Every structure is written in structure tokens, then in C-alpha cells.
Coordinates of C-alpha atoms in Angstrom, one line a residue:
Chain A
X1 CA 149.1 69.1 20.2
X2 CA 152.6 67.0 20.8
X3 CA 154.5 70.6 19.6
X4 CA 152.7 73.4 21.6
X5 CA 152.4 70.7 24.3
X6 CA 156.9 71.1 23.8
X7 CA 156.8 74.5 23.1
X8 CA 154.6 76.2 26.4
X9 CA 156.6 73.3 29.0
X10 CA 159.9 75.2 28.9
X11 CA 157.7 78.7 30.6
X12 CA 156.8 77.8 33.8
X13 CA 160.5 75.4 34.4
X14 CA 162.3 78.9 33.9
X15 CA 161.1 80.9 37.2
X16 CA 161.0 77.7 38.9
X17 CA 164.1 76.5 38.3
X18 CA 165.2 80.4 39.4
X19 CA 162.9 79.9 42.5
X20 CA 164.9 76.2 43.6
X21 CA 168.5 78.2 42.6
X22 CA 167.8 80.3 45.0
X23 CA 165.7 78.3 47.2
X24 CA 168.5 76.9 47.8
X25 CA 170.6 79.5 48.8
X26 CA 167.7 81.7 50.2
X27 CA 168.0 81.4 54.0
X28 CA 172.0 81.4 53.7
X29 CA 171.9 85.2 51.8
X30 CA 169.0 85.2 54.4
X31 CA 171.3 84.4 57.5
X32 CA 173.9 86.6 55.9
X33 CA 172.2 90.2 55.4
X34 CA 170.6 89.4 59.4
X35 CA 173.6 89.2 60.0
X36 CA 175.2 92.5 61.0
X37 CA 171.7 93.5 62.9
X38 CA 171.1 90.6 65.0
X39 CA 174.6 91.2 65.4
X40 CA 174.1 94.1 67.3
X41 CA 171.1 93.3 68.3
X42 CA 172.2 89.7 70.1
X43 CA 174.5 91.6 72.0
X44 CA 173.6 94.8 73.3
X45 CA 169.8 94.5 72.8
X46 CA 169.1 90.7 74.5
X47 CA 171.9 90.0 76.3
X48 CA 171.7 93.0 78.2
X49 CA 168.5 92.8 78.7
X50 CA 169.1 89.4 80.4
X51 CA 172.1 90.0 82.5
X52 CA 169.5 92.8 83.8
X53 CA 166.9 90.5 85.0
X54 CA 170.4 88.3 86.1
X55 CA 171.1 91.1 88.1
X56 CA 168.2 92.1 89.6
X57 CA 168.8 88.3 91.5
X58 CA 172.1 89.8 92.3
X59 CA 174.1 92.3 95.2
X60 CA 176.1 93.3 93.1
X61 CA 177.2 97.0 93.2
X62 CA 179.6 99.3 90.6
X63 CA 182.9 97.9 90.2
X64 CA 182.1 94.4 92.5
X65 CA 180.9 91.7 91.2
X66 CA 178.0 90.5 92.4
X67 CA 176.7 87.0 93.9
X68 CA 172.8 85.2 93.7
X69 CA 171.0 86.4 96.3
X70 CA 167.4 85.1 95.0
X71 CA 164.4 87.1 95.7
X72 CA 166.2 88.8 98.1
X73 CA 166.1 92.9 95.9
X74 CA 162.9 92.0 96.0
X75 CA 160.9 90.6 99.7
X76 CA 163.3 95.0 99.9
X77 CA 161.6 96.4 97.8
X78 CA 158.8 95.0 98.4
X79 CA 159.0 96.6 102.0
X80 CA 159.8 100.1 100.6
X81 CA 158.2 103.2 101.1
X82 CA 159.4 104.5 98.2
X83 CA 159.5 102.3 95.8
X84 CA 155.3 101.5 96.1
X85 CA 155.7 105.4 96.2
X86 CA 157.1 105.3 92.6
X87 CA 154.9 102.7 91.3
X88 CA 151.8 105.0 91.8
X89 CA 153.7 108.0 90.9
X90 CA 154.7 106.0 87.2
X91 CA 151.4 104.7 87.5
X92 CA 149.5 108.1 88.1
X93 CA 152.6 110.4 85.7
X94 CA 151.2 107.8 82.8
X95 CA 147.9 107.4 83.4
X96 CA 146.3 110.9 82.7
X97 CA 149.3 112.1 81.0
X98 CA 148.4 109.7 78.5
X99 CA 144.9 110.8 78.8
X100 CA 145.3 114.3 78.5
X101 CA 148.0 113.1 75.3
X102 CA 144.4 112.1 73.7
X103 CA 142.1 114.1 74.8
X104 CA 143.5 116.8 74.0
X105 CA 145.9 115.7 70.5
X106 CA 143.0 114.3 68.9
X107 CA 141.5 117.5 69.3
X108 CA 144.3 118.8 67.3
X109 CA 144.2 116.2 64.8
X110 CA 140.8 117.1 64.4
X111 CA 141.4 120.8 64.1
X112 CA 144.5 119.9 61.6
X113 CA 141.7 118.6 59.4
X114 CA 139.9 120.4 58.7
X115 CA 140.4 122.6 55.0
X116 CA 143.8 125.2 56.4
X117 CA 144.9 127.2 54.9
X118 CA 148.7 126.7 55.5
X119 CA 148.1 123.4 56.5
X120 CA 151.3 121.7 56.0
X121 CA 153.8 124.7 57.7
X122 CA 150.9 124.1 61.2
X123 CA 151.8 121.1 61.1
X124 CA 155.2 121.6 60.5
X125 CA 155.2 123.7 63.4
X126 CA 153.1 121.8 66.3
X127 CA 156.3 119.3 65.5
X128 CA 158.6 121.2 67.0
X129 CA 158.0 120.2 70.6
X130 CA 158.7 116.8 68.8
X131 CA 161.8 116.6 67.7
X132 CA 163.4 120.1 69.8
X133 CA 165.7 117.7 72.5
X134 CA 163.1 116.4 75.4
X135 CA 165.9 117.1 77.9
X136 CA 167.2 121.2 76.4
X137 CA 162.5 122.2 75.8
X138 CA 162.7 120.4 79.7
X139 CA 165.4 122.9 81.0
X140 CA 163.0 125.7 79.6
X141 CA 160.6 123.9 81.3
X142 CA 162.2 123.6 84.5
X143 CA 163.6 128.3 83.6
X144 CA 159.5 128.2 83.4
X145 CA 158.2 127.0 86.9
X146 CA 161.1 128.6 88.4
X147 CA 160.5 129.5 92.3
X148 CA 161.1 133.1 92.2
X149 CA 161.2 134.1 88.4
X150 CA 158.1 132.4 86.8
X151 CA 157.0 133.6 83.5
X152 CA 153.8 132.2 84.5
X153 CA 153.4 133.1 88.4
X154 CA 154.1 136.3 87.0
X155 CA 151.3 136.3 84.4
X156 CA 148.8 135.2 87.3
X157 CA 149.3 137.6 89.2
X158 CA 149.3 140.6 86.5
X159 CA 145.9 139.9 85.6
X160 CA 145.3 139.9 89.0
X161 CA 143.8 135.7 89.4
X162 CA 146.3 134.5 91.7
X163 CA 147.9 136.6 95.0
X164 CA 151.4 134.7 95.7
X165 CA 153.5 133.0 92.7
X166 CA 153.1 129.2 92.7
X167 CA 155.3 127.2 94.3
X168 CA 155.7 124.6 90.8
X169 CA 158.2 122.0 91.4
X170 CA 158.4 122.7 95.6
X171 CA 155.2 121.6 96.4
X172 CA 154.1 118.0 95.6
X173 CA 151.1 118.9 94.6
X174 CA 152.4 121.2 92.4
X175 CA 155.4 118.8 90.9
X176 CA 153.2 116.0 90.2
X177 CA 151.1 118.6 87.5
X178 CA 153.6 120.9 86.4
X179 CA 156.2 117.4 85.5
X180 CA 152.3 115.9 83.5
X181 CA 152.1 119.1 81.8
X182 CA 155.9 118.9 80.5
X183 CA 155.9 115.7 78.8
X184 CA 152.0 116.5 77.6
X185 CA 153.1 119.7 76.6
X186 CA 156.0 117.1 73.6
X187 CA 153.4 114.5 73.7
X188 CA 150.7 116.2 71.9
X189 CA 152.6 116.9 68.6
X190 CA 153.5 113.0 68.2
X191 CA 149.5 111.5 69.2
X192 CA 148.3 115.3 66.6
X193 CA 150.7 113.6 64.0
X194 CA 150.0 110.1 63.7
X195 CA 146.1 111.0 64.6
X196 CA 146.3 113.0 62.1
X197 CA 147.4 110.4 59.4
X198 CA 145.0 108.7 60.5
X199 CA 142.2 110.6 60.0
X200 CA 143.1 111.3 56.5
X201 CA 142.4 108.5 55.5
X202 CA 139.0 108.2 56.2
X203 CA 137.1 108.9 53.1
X204 CA 135.1 112.3 52.6
X205 CA 132.5 110.3 51.4
X206 CA 131.7 108.9 54.5
X207 CA 131.0 111.7 56.0
X208 CA 128.2 112.6 52.9
X209 CA 126.3 109.5 53.3
X210 CA 125.8 109.7 57.1
X211 CA 125.0 113.8 56.8
X212 CA 122.7 112.8 54.2
X213 CA 121.6 110.1 56.5
X214 CA 121.2 112.9 58.8
X215 CA 123.5 112.0 61.5
X216 CA 124.8 114.9 63.3
X217 CA 127.7 116.5 64.5
X218 CA 129.2 114.4 67.4
X219 CA 126.9 111.2 65.6
X220 CA 129.5 112.1 62.6
X221 CA 132.1 111.9 65.6
X222 CA 130.8 108.9 67.1
X223 CA 129.9 106.7 64.1
X224 CA 132.5 106.9 61.4
X225 CA 135.3 108.5 63.3
X226 CA 136.1 107.3 65.5
X227 CA 135.4 102.8 64.6
X228 CA 137.5 103.9 62.0
X229 CA 140.2 105.9 64.0
X230 CA 140.6 103.2 66.4
X231 CA 143.3 101.0 65.7
X232 CA 145.3 103.5 64.6
X233 CA 144.7 105.0 68.2
X234 CA 145.0 101.1 69.1
X235 CA 149.1 101.6 68.7
X236 CA 149.5 105.6 68.8
X237 CA 148.5 104.7 72.3
X238 CA 150.7 101.8 73.0
X239 CA 153.5 104.0 72.0
X240 CA 152.4 106.9 73.8
X241 CA 151.7 104.3 77.5
X242 CA 155.2 103.1 76.3
X243 CA 157.5 105.8 76.3
X244 CA 155.9 107.8 79.1
X245 CA 155.9 104.6 81.6
X246 CA 159.8 104.8 81.0
X247 CA 160.2 108.7 81.0
X248 CA 163.7 109.8 82.9
X249 CA 164.8 112.8 81.0
X250 CA 161.9 114.8 81.7
X251 CA 161.9 114.3 86.1
X252 CA 165.6 113.6 85.7
X253 CA 166.1 117.3 84.2
X254 CA 162.7 119.3 86.4
X255 CA 162.7 118.1 90.0
X256 CA 165.1 114.9 90.3
X257 CA 162.2 113.0 91.2
X258 CA 162.2 114.8 94.5
X259 CA 160.3 117.1 96.4
X260 CA 160.3 114.3 99.5
X261 CA 160.3 111.6 96.4
X262 CA 156.7 113.0 95.1
X263 CA 157.5 113.0 91.4
X264 CA 160.0 110.0 91.9
X265 CA 159.5 107.4 88.9
X266 CA 160.0 104.1 88.4
X267 CA 162.8 105.1 85.4
X268 CA 164.5 107.7 88.2
X269 CA 164.2 105.7 91.6
X270 CA 166.1 103.0 89.2
X271 CA 168.1 105.1 87.8
X272 CA 169.4 107.2 91.2
X273 CA 169.3 103.1 93.1
X274 CA 171.8 101.6 90.6
X275 CA 173.8 104.4 89.8
X276 CA 173.8 107.1 91.6
X277 CA 174.1 104.8 94.7
X278 CA 176.2 102.6 93.0
X279 CA 173.1 99.4 94.3
X280 CA 173.1 97.2 90.7
X281 CA 171.9 95.0 92.1
X282 CA 168.5 96.7 93.1
X283 CA 167.8 99.3 90.1
X284 CA 168.8 96.8 87.8
X285 CA 164.9 94.7 89.7
X286 CA 163.4 98.0 89.8
X287 CA 164.0 98.0 86.1
X288 CA 163.0 94.1 85.4
X289 CA 159.7 95.5 87.4
X290 CA 158.8 97.9 84.7
X291 CA 158.4 94.9 82.5
X292 CA 155.1 93.0 83.6
X293 CA 153.4 96.4 83.4
X294 CA 155.2 97.3 79.4
X295 CA 153.6 93.5 78.9
X296 CA 150.6 94.1 79.4
X297 CA 150.9 97.7 77.6
X298 CA 152.3 95.2 74.0
X299 CA 149.4 93.1 75.2
X300 CA 146.9 96.3 74.8
X301 CA 149.1 97.0 71.5
X302 CA 148.6 93.7 70.0
X303 CA 144.2 93.0 70.1
X304 CA 144.6 96.1 68.7
X305 CA 146.0 95.3 66.1
X306 CA 144.0 92.1 65.6
X307 CA 141.0 94.3 66.2
X308 CA 141.6 96.0 62.5
X309 CA 140.5 93.3 60.9
X310 CA 137.0 92.6 61.2
X311 CA 137.0 96.2 61.7
X312 CA 138.2 95.6 57.9
X313 CA 136.4 93.4 56.8
X314 CA 138.9 90.7 57.2
X315 CA 141.0 91.8 54.0
X316 CA 143.9 93.2 56.3
Chain B
X1 CA 107.6 123.4 36.0
X2 CA 108.8 121.2 39.2
X3 CA 110.3 119.5 36.4
X4 CA 113.1 122.9 35.9
X5 CA 113.2 123.6 39.4
X6 CA 114.4 119.9 39.9
X7 CA 116.9 119.8 36.4
X8 CA 118.1 123.1 38.0
X9 CA 119.0 121.8 40.9
X10 CA 120.6 119.2 39.7
X11 CA 123.0 121.1 37.1
X12 CA 124.0 123.5 40.6
X13 CA 124.5 120.6 42.4
X14 CA 126.6 119.3 39.8
X15 CA 128.4 122.6 39.5
X16 CA 128.8 122.6 43.1
X17 CA 130.7 118.8 43.9
X18 CA 132.4 120.0 40.2
X19 CA 134.7 123.6 41.8
X20 CA 137.6 121.5 43.6
X21 CA 138.1 123.5 46.1
X22 CA 134.8 122.3 48.2
X23 CA 135.6 118.4 46.6
X24 CA 138.6 118.9 49.2
X25 CA 137.2 120.2 51.7
X26 CA 135.0 117.5 52.1
X27 CA 131.8 119.4 53.9
X28 CA 133.9 122.4 55.1
X29 CA 131.2 125.3 53.0
X30 CA 128.6 123.6 55.5
X31 CA 130.2 125.6 58.5
X32 CA 130.3 129.4 58.5
X33 CA 133.1 131.6 59.1
X34 CA 132.0 132.9 62.5
X35 CA 131.9 128.7 63.5
X36 CA 134.7 128.5 61.9
X37 CA 136.6 131.6 64.0
X38 CA 135.0 129.9 67.0
X39 CA 135.6 125.5 66.2
X40 CA 138.7 126.1 64.4
X41 CA 141.2 129.1 64.5
X42 CA 140.3 129.4 68.2
X43 CA 141.2 126.7 69.2
X44 CA 144.0 126.4 66.6
X45 CA 145.5 129.8 68.0
X46 CA 146.0 128.9 71.8
X47 CA 147.9 125.4 70.8
X48 CA 150.1 127.3 68.7
X49 CA 151.1 129.2 71.4
X50 CA 151.3 126.6 74.0
X51 CA 152.9 124.9 72.4
X52 CA 155.9 127.2 70.7
X53 CA 155.7 129.5 74.0
X54 CA 158.6 127.5 75.4
X55 CA 161.4 127.8 72.7
X56 CA 160.0 132.1 73.0
X57 CA 160.8 132.4 76.5
X58 CA 163.9 129.7 75.5
X59 CA 165.4 132.2 72.6
X60 CA 164.8 136.1 74.2
X61 CA 166.0 134.8 77.5
X62 CA 168.7 133.2 75.7
X63 CA 169.9 137.0 74.5
X64 CA 168.4 139.1 77.7
X65 CA 170.6 140.3 79.6
X66 CA 171.0 139.3 83.6
X67 CA 169.5 142.7 84.9
X68 CA 167.0 142.2 82.5
X69 CA 165.9 138.7 83.1
X70 CA 165.2 139.2 86.9
X71 CA 164.0 142.2 86.5
X72 CA 160.0 141.9 86.2
X73 CA 159.2 145.4 87.6
X74 CA 160.4 147.7 85.1
X75 CA 160.5 145.6 82.4
X76 CA 157.8 143.7 80.1
X77 CA 159.4 140.4 80.5
X78 CA 158.1 138.8 77.3
X79 CA 160.6 141.6 75.8
X80 CA 163.1 142.1 75.1
X81 CA 164.8 146.1 75.6
X82 CA 169.3 145.4 75.2
X83 CA 169.9 142.8 73.3
X84 CA 173.2 141.0 74.6
X85 CA 175.0 138.3 72.5
X86 CA 177.1 137.9 76.1
X87 CA 174.9 134.5 76.9
X88 CA 176.2 133.0 73.6
X89 CA 179.7 134.4 73.6
X90 CA 180.1 133.4 76.8
X91 CA 178.6 129.5 76.1
X92 CA 180.7 129.5 73.2
X93 CA 183.8 130.5 74.5
X94 CA 183.9 129.9 78.1
X95 CA 183.0 126.2 77.9
X96 CA 183.0 123.2 76.7
X97 CA 180.2 123.9 74.3
X98 CA 181.4 123.6 70.7
X99 CA 183.3 120.3 72.5
X100 CA 179.4 118.5 73.1
X101 CA 178.0 119.9 69.5
X102 CA 181.1 118.0 68.1
X103 CA 180.7 115.1 70.6
X104 CA 177.2 115.1 69.1
X105 CA 177.8 115.7 65.6
X106 CA 179.9 112.8 65.5
X107 CA 178.3 110.5 67.7
X108 CA 174.3 110.8 65.9
X109 CA 176.5 110.6 62.5
X110 CA 177.8 107.7 63.1
X111 CA 175.4 105.8 64.9
X112 CA 172.8 106.5 63.1
X113 CA 175.3 105.1 59.6
X114 CA 175.6 102.1 61.4
X115 CA 172.3 101.2 62.5
X116 CA 171.2 102.0 58.1
X117 CA 173.9 99.8 56.5
X118 CA 173.0 97.0 59.6
X119 CA 168.0 97.9 59.4
X120 CA 168.6 98.0 54.7
X121 CA 170.8 94.5 54.8
X122 CA 168.4 93.2 57.8
X123 CA 165.3 95.1 56.0
X124 CA 165.8 93.4 53.0
X125 CA 165.8 90.1 53.7
X126 CA 163.2 89.7 55.6
X127 CA 161.0 91.7 53.2
X128 CA 162.8 90.6 49.8
X129 CA 165.2 86.6 50.4
X130 CA 162.1 85.7 52.6
X131 CA 164.0 83.2 54.7
X132 CA 162.0 80.6 56.7
X133 CA 161.4 82.7 59.1
X134 CA 161.1 85.9 57.4
X135 CA 157.9 86.6 59.3
X136 CA 158.9 85.5 62.9
X137 CA 161.5 87.6 62.9
X138 CA 160.0 91.2 61.7
X139 CA 158.0 90.7 64.6
X140 CA 160.7 90.2 66.8
X141 CA 162.6 93.8 65.6
X142 CA 159.2 95.1 66.3
X143 CA 159.0 93.9 69.8
X144 CA 163.2 94.6 70.7
X145 CA 161.8 98.5 69.0
X146 CA 159.3 98.1 72.3
X147 CA 162.3 97.6 74.6
X148 CA 162.7 100.9 76.2
X149 CA 166.3 102.3 77.9
X150 CA 165.1 102.7 80.9
X151 CA 164.9 99.4 81.3
X152 CA 168.3 98.9 79.5
X153 CA 171.0 100.9 80.6
X154 CA 171.7 99.2 84.2
X155 CA 172.9 96.3 82.6
X156 CA 174.6 97.8 79.8
X157 CA 176.9 100.1 81.7
X158 CA 177.8 97.4 83.3
X159 CA 178.8 95.5 80.1
X160 CA 180.3 99.1 78.1
X161 CA 182.5 98.7 82.1
X162 CA 183.2 95.4 81.3
X163 CA 184.2 96.1 77.6
X164 CA 186.2 98.9 78.0
X165 CA 184.4 101.4 76.7
X166 CA 183.3 103.0 78.8
X167 CA 183.5 107.2 79.5
X168 CA 184.3 106.9 75.1
X169 CA 181.8 108.0 72.2
X170 CA 182.4 103.8 70.9
X171 CA 180.3 102.9 74.5
X172 CA 177.1 105.6 72.8
X173 CA 177.7 104.7 69.0
X174 CA 177.6 101.3 69.9
X175 CA 174.8 100.8 71.6
X176 CA 172.5 103.5 70.0
X177 CA 171.4 101.0 67.6
X178 CA 170.0 98.8 69.5
X179 CA 167.1 101.7 69.6
X180 CA 167.2 102.4 65.8
X181 CA 168.3 99.3 64.1
X182 CA 164.5 97.6 65.4
X183 CA 162.8 100.8 63.9
X184 CA 164.9 102.3 60.7
X185 CA 164.3 98.7 59.9
X186 CA 160.6 98.3 60.2
X187 CA 160.7 101.2 58.4
X188 CA 162.2 100.3 54.9
X189 CA 159.9 96.9 55.5
X190 CA 157.3 98.4 54.5
X191 CA 158.8 100.7 51.9
X192 CA 160.7 97.4 50.4
X193 CA 157.2 96.0 50.1
X194 CA 156.4 98.7 48.3
X195 CA 158.9 98.0 45.2
X196 CA 157.5 95.8 42.8
X197 CA 158.6 92.4 42.6
X198 CA 158.8 92.2 39.5
X199 CA 162.1 94.9 38.7
X200 CA 163.9 92.8 40.7
X201 CA 162.4 89.2 38.9
X202 CA 163.9 91.4 35.2
X203 CA 166.6 91.8 37.5
X204 CA 167.5 88.5 38.3
X205 CA 166.2 87.1 34.6
X206 CA 168.7 89.2 32.8
X207 CA 171.6 87.1 35.6
X208 CA 171.9 90.5 38.4
X209 CA 172.7 88.6 41.4
X210 CA 171.3 89.5 44.6
X211 CA 173.7 92.0 46.0
X212 CA 173.3 93.8 42.0
X213 CA 169.6 93.9 43.0
X214 CA 170.3 95.4 46.6
X215 CA 172.9 98.2 45.2
X216 CA 171.3 99.1 41.6
X217 CA 167.8 98.3 42.1
X218 CA 166.7 98.4 45.3
X219 CA 167.8 101.2 46.9
X220 CA 168.3 103.8 45.0
X221 CA 164.1 103.5 44.2
X222 CA 164.4 103.8 48.5
X223 CA 166.4 106.9 48.7
X224 CA 162.8 108.2 49.6
X225 CA 162.8 105.9 53.1
X226 CA 166.5 106.4 53.6
X227 CA 166.2 109.6 54.1
X228 CA 163.5 110.0 56.3
X229 CA 165.0 106.5 58.2
X230 CA 167.9 108.2 58.3
X231 CA 166.8 111.8 59.0
X232 CA 163.5 110.5 62.4
X233 CA 167.8 108.0 63.3
X234 CA 170.2 111.4 63.0
X235 CA 167.5 112.8 65.4
X236 CA 166.5 110.4 68.1
X237 CA 170.0 110.1 68.5
X238 CA 170.7 113.4 69.3
X239 CA 168.2 113.3 72.1
X240 CA 169.7 110.7 73.5
X241 CA 169.9 111.2 77.5
X242 CA 170.1 108.3 79.4
X243 CA 173.1 106.4 77.9
X244 CA 174.7 109.4 77.4
X245 CA 174.4 110.3 81.9
X246 CA 175.7 107.1 82.5
X247 CA 178.4 105.3 80.3
X248 CA 180.2 109.1 80.2
X249 CA 181.9 110.9 82.7
X250 CA 184.6 112.7 81.9
X251 CA 183.5 116.7 80.6
X252 CA 185.4 116.8 77.3
X253 CA 183.2 113.0 75.8
X254 CA 180.0 114.5 76.8
X255 CA 177.3 115.1 74.2
X256 CA 175.0 118.6 74.6
X257 CA 171.5 117.6 76.8
X258 CA 174.1 115.9 79.7
X259 CA 176.8 118.0 78.5
X260 CA 174.2 121.7 79.5
X261 CA 172.3 120.4 82.4
X262 CA 175.9 118.5 84.0
X263 CA 177.8 120.8 83.3
X264 CA 176.6 124.3 83.2
X265 CA 174.1 124.2 85.7
X266 CA 176.5 124.4 89.0
X267 CA 176.0 126.8 92.2
X268 CA 172.6 127.5 93.6
X269 CA 172.3 130.4 90.7
X270 CA 172.1 129.0 88.1
X271 CA 172.7 131.3 84.8
X272 CA 169.2 131.1 83.0
X273 CA 170.8 133.1 80.0
X274 CA 173.5 130.6 79.2
X275 CA 171.1 127.7 79.9
X276 CA 168.3 128.9 77.9
X277 CA 171.2 129.1 75.3
X278 CA 172.7 126.0 75.1
X279 CA 169.9 124.2 74.9
X280 CA 168.4 126.7 71.8
X281 CA 171.9 126.1 69.8
X282 CA 171.4 122.0 71.0
X283 CA 168.2 122.1 69.5
X284 CA 169.0 124.6 66.4
X285 CA 170.9 121.7 65.2
X286 CA 168.0 119.6 64.9
X287 CA 165.8 121.7 64.5
X288 CA 166.8 123.2 60.4
X289 CA 167.5 119.3 59.5
X290 CA 163.8 118.5 60.6
X291 CA 163.1 121.8 58.4
X292 CA 165.1 120.9 55.1
X293 CA 163.3 117.7 55.7
X294 CA 159.4 117.7 57.2
X295 CA 157.5 115.9 55.1
X296 CA 160.5 112.7 55.4
X297 CA 160.2 113.0 59.1
X298 CA 156.9 112.6 59.0
X299 CA 156.4 110.3 56.8
X300 CA 158.4 108.1 59.5
X301 CA 157.2 108.7 62.3
X302 CA 153.2 107.9 61.0
X303 CA 154.9 104.5 58.9
X304 CA 156.1 103.4 61.7
X305 CA 152.6 103.5 63.8
X306 CA 150.9 103.5 61.1
X307 CA 152.7 99.3 59.8

């Protein structure tokens, strides 16, 4: 009895000794390992974030550090029709582009989830719009939307659908529709491929079981696909909404906010006022005004994640 | 009689489920071919055409001579009769384009390596050292990924200017990690999590230090993850626009996206051929890289969302 306990005792003590040895250095080691990333992020992410909020309360210009002027920038912006127009444009742009991206992306994901012959090839080429630099593909769209030589106008006129060339980027309504279309074009692949990854995790047996129970095609989608896909839809759409809301490149290339500010987003207005116009304080205030919307999107993502737990029976 | 029939059905059903191609497609075999054409192949064709058309248009414009480019009456715009390399020659020899390409390559590579290095240590510390508060740090890293460049570029431009980095490649090499590190760390955390603890415990018992475990066990096992993160980070830096536009002033220091947009567009008469050639050549490196590592790219894209 005594022998066996003596033989057994050292065994748990070896890992525990290693653990205790590690525990001493664990925090120190962790600190050392975190240092490069933490330093870079603190200096170039956290500090600028704070600096941006501070700049929003100053009248800084390029080449002149500003002084604290309280909420004057925000007061000015709240009376500024262009600012409110840019807020409206941003919301319109984000909401309509996100809905279209989601609907078309989900559709494309469902198509790709069918048993296609050269699926990986299709998946690879469909991602191309996402891989190619946005500015460079936006330049291609600029040429497609050209007021004189637009290939779309030409094709529609050849088909006899329209009589006159479409003024894609010169007319406020058309310009809004055009930039949304270009954004949707770029965003569909991301949504489709991430949702496809989600679709592939749904077991086929669930569909078979539902079919045996007499579910129709739409019921299969409604009661099997959609609930199981909800968590990944929440995350994908949060990312999509976030990047659409803060979009800059596409607008800067296609319209620079014109015509008559009809396509100015908050990000482009912030650039125009802050960098081109030199009013750093005002530009920073516009950028800070985007933060509440972003927080709302992040909270949405958080609750999207929460949902996952009860959906998978708490086994997450 | 009825029993025999039932047995026949049963054996047929077994045969059916055993055929692998039917199993893979789930219930796909229930769809008739015409139905599949209408619900799958036709929409897919439309999607592929719409998604690829801008690239086709870009390519065809880049090799079109100027007189064909705007003369839709005599030449079918969808095809090119006399292809020319004039625009590409102009771009490569009469503009600063090669310099922009070189800048972009240097900046993207440096930013990617810097970020990967920092991310490997951070991810290992969060996922495996499990120091106190590691979970919270992990969550903070994820939140950092959600901070968009659009709200940082103004304060960053002030900082870059004060640090004396304005108009140098270092302005971009040091700021790109702000969106690369969170992404790479998040991705690598997921990857390290999949490496069994037992391997590290064995090494610890054999007397390996944490450094040896990281370099000799964890890193060799996570090469696919490192490639995924690296490829994705490289394309993200290659595509970056707003920082490059704000922090770089002189023509010779610009990156491809900024250079093409700000230097090639000079007057009201756009040189569409050169612009399209610039867009095409600027896209090629990332597309070639992507085509070699499609699986890695897709896994990093979906991995970042799944976690």
C-alpha cells in the first residue's frame, strides 16, 4: 500500500511542477511575445484613434497644430447641408449595396454549392473582383461608365433598348446607382465565397431527412439552410457593412463625390475637407462621426455571435 | 411476392447510396437536366460574365489602338482588329510606372513580413502561453481589425508628418501593419489552436525552451497558415489606397494604385489605353500570386470570418 502510493505520487507532480515552473515565466514570456504587435498597434492604431478624436475638437490645419475649440466643429457640421447629405448618401449606399450583395451573394453561393463539374475553377475565377486592387478595377468601371464611349450605352443602343447614351456619372441619380453597382460587383465574391464555406458545413443528411418529411424546396431553404447559415451570415454581413460604410476608393476614383455632392460619402467628405482642404480638425470630426455607426455594426456582429450558442445547442 | 419486391427496392436503395457520385451530390440526382440548366448553369453563366466582363474590357482596351477604341461604328468594340502594345510600351518606358511597381513590391513585402513576424509571436502568446488576460487581448485584436483606415488616415497623416516619415516608404511600411497584424494574428490564432497540445508538452518534457518549441515545432507545422496569412496580407497591402494617397507626395515614391490614378490622368483627354494597361499590369502580380495559392487565399478569407 505504502509502496504503491509512493510510486503513484511523483507522477502527477511532474506536470504540476512543469506547470508551476511555467506559471512563473508565463506572464513575462507572454509580455515579451506580445511586445512587437502591441507596440505597433498602440503607436499606429490606438494612439491615432485617440488623436483623431482630439483633433475633432481642435481647429488644426495642415502645418499648424490647432487649439481646443470644444464642439465647434460638430456645431458647424450639424448646420452643414453637405455633411447631412453625405450621411444620407453613406446610409443609402451601405444599405442598398449590402442588401444587393447579400441577395446576389447568397444566390451565387447556393449555385456554387450544387454539385458542379469544375467547382474549384468557378470558385477561383469568381473571387477575382475581390482580389484585384479596388482602385484598378474601379478605373475599368470608370471607362465602362464613360459618358461618350460607354460600352453599356453602346450595347443597349444596339439592342434598341435606349435611344440616348446614359449619362452614368454626370446625373445624381445615375451616379448613385452606378457607384452602388460597382460596389456590389466588387462585394459579391466575398459574400458568396464565405457563405459557400458556411453552406458546405451543413450536412446533406439534414436535407434528406427534411425531404423525407415532405419539405418542399423553399421549405428546405427556409427551415434548414437559413437557420444553420445565420451565424455566418451575421459575421459576413457585418464585415461587408463595415467595409461598405467606410468605403473611399471607389467613390474617389469614379466621382470624387460629384455630381453636386450626390455621391459624397462620409469618408470622401472627410478626405476632401481634411486633406485636400487642409482643415484637419473638421475632417477628423467627420471621421469621428462615423464611429457610432461602426459601433452599431460591431454590436450587431457581437449579437450575431451570441446567437450561435443557442443555435448549436450550447455546444459552441 | 410483395416481400421480394420490397427486398428489390431495398437492394436498389443500397446500391444507390453506395454509388459515391450520388452521395457526393446529396440529393442532386433528383434534379432533371433541364431544370439544372435553368436553375444552376444559366444564372452561373450570367454571374461569371458580369463578374469577369470588366477584366475583359480592361484587357481589350489595353491592347486596342486609339483609332479603334472610340470608333464603334466601324469596329466591333468587343474585339480588337489590330492589337498593339503601344500603350504598354508607353507605360513601361515613358512613365514612372516601373518605379511604382517596384515601390509597391517593396512596401507590400516589407509590411507583410513585419506584420507576420509580430503576428506569429502575438498569436502564439495568446493561444499557447495563455498569459493572464490572453482572452481579452485576443478579443481586442479582433476589435482592432474592425477599425477602418478611413477614420485613421487624418490623425495618422499628422503623426507621419511629425515623425518625419512623410513621403517615404516607411510611412506605409509602418502603417500597413495596423490592419495586417490584427488580421494575421486572428488567422494564426485559429491555426495554432489546431496544433495538438501534446506535441508541445512532449517537447517541454524533453527540455525544449519556449523559443525552441515555437521555431522547431509550431512554426513548421503551421506553414500553410503562414502562407495563407502572408498571401492575404500581401494582397491587402498591394490594394491599399487611402494611406498611400495621403502619405505620399512625390511621383517617384507612389504605389501603383495611387500612381495610375493621379499621374496617368492628366488632362480632360483621358488616355484610356494607358490607364487600362496600368490597371491590368498592376493587377497581374496579385492575380498570379492568387492563382498559385487559391486554396490558401480562400481558407484565410473564410477562416477570418468563421472564427
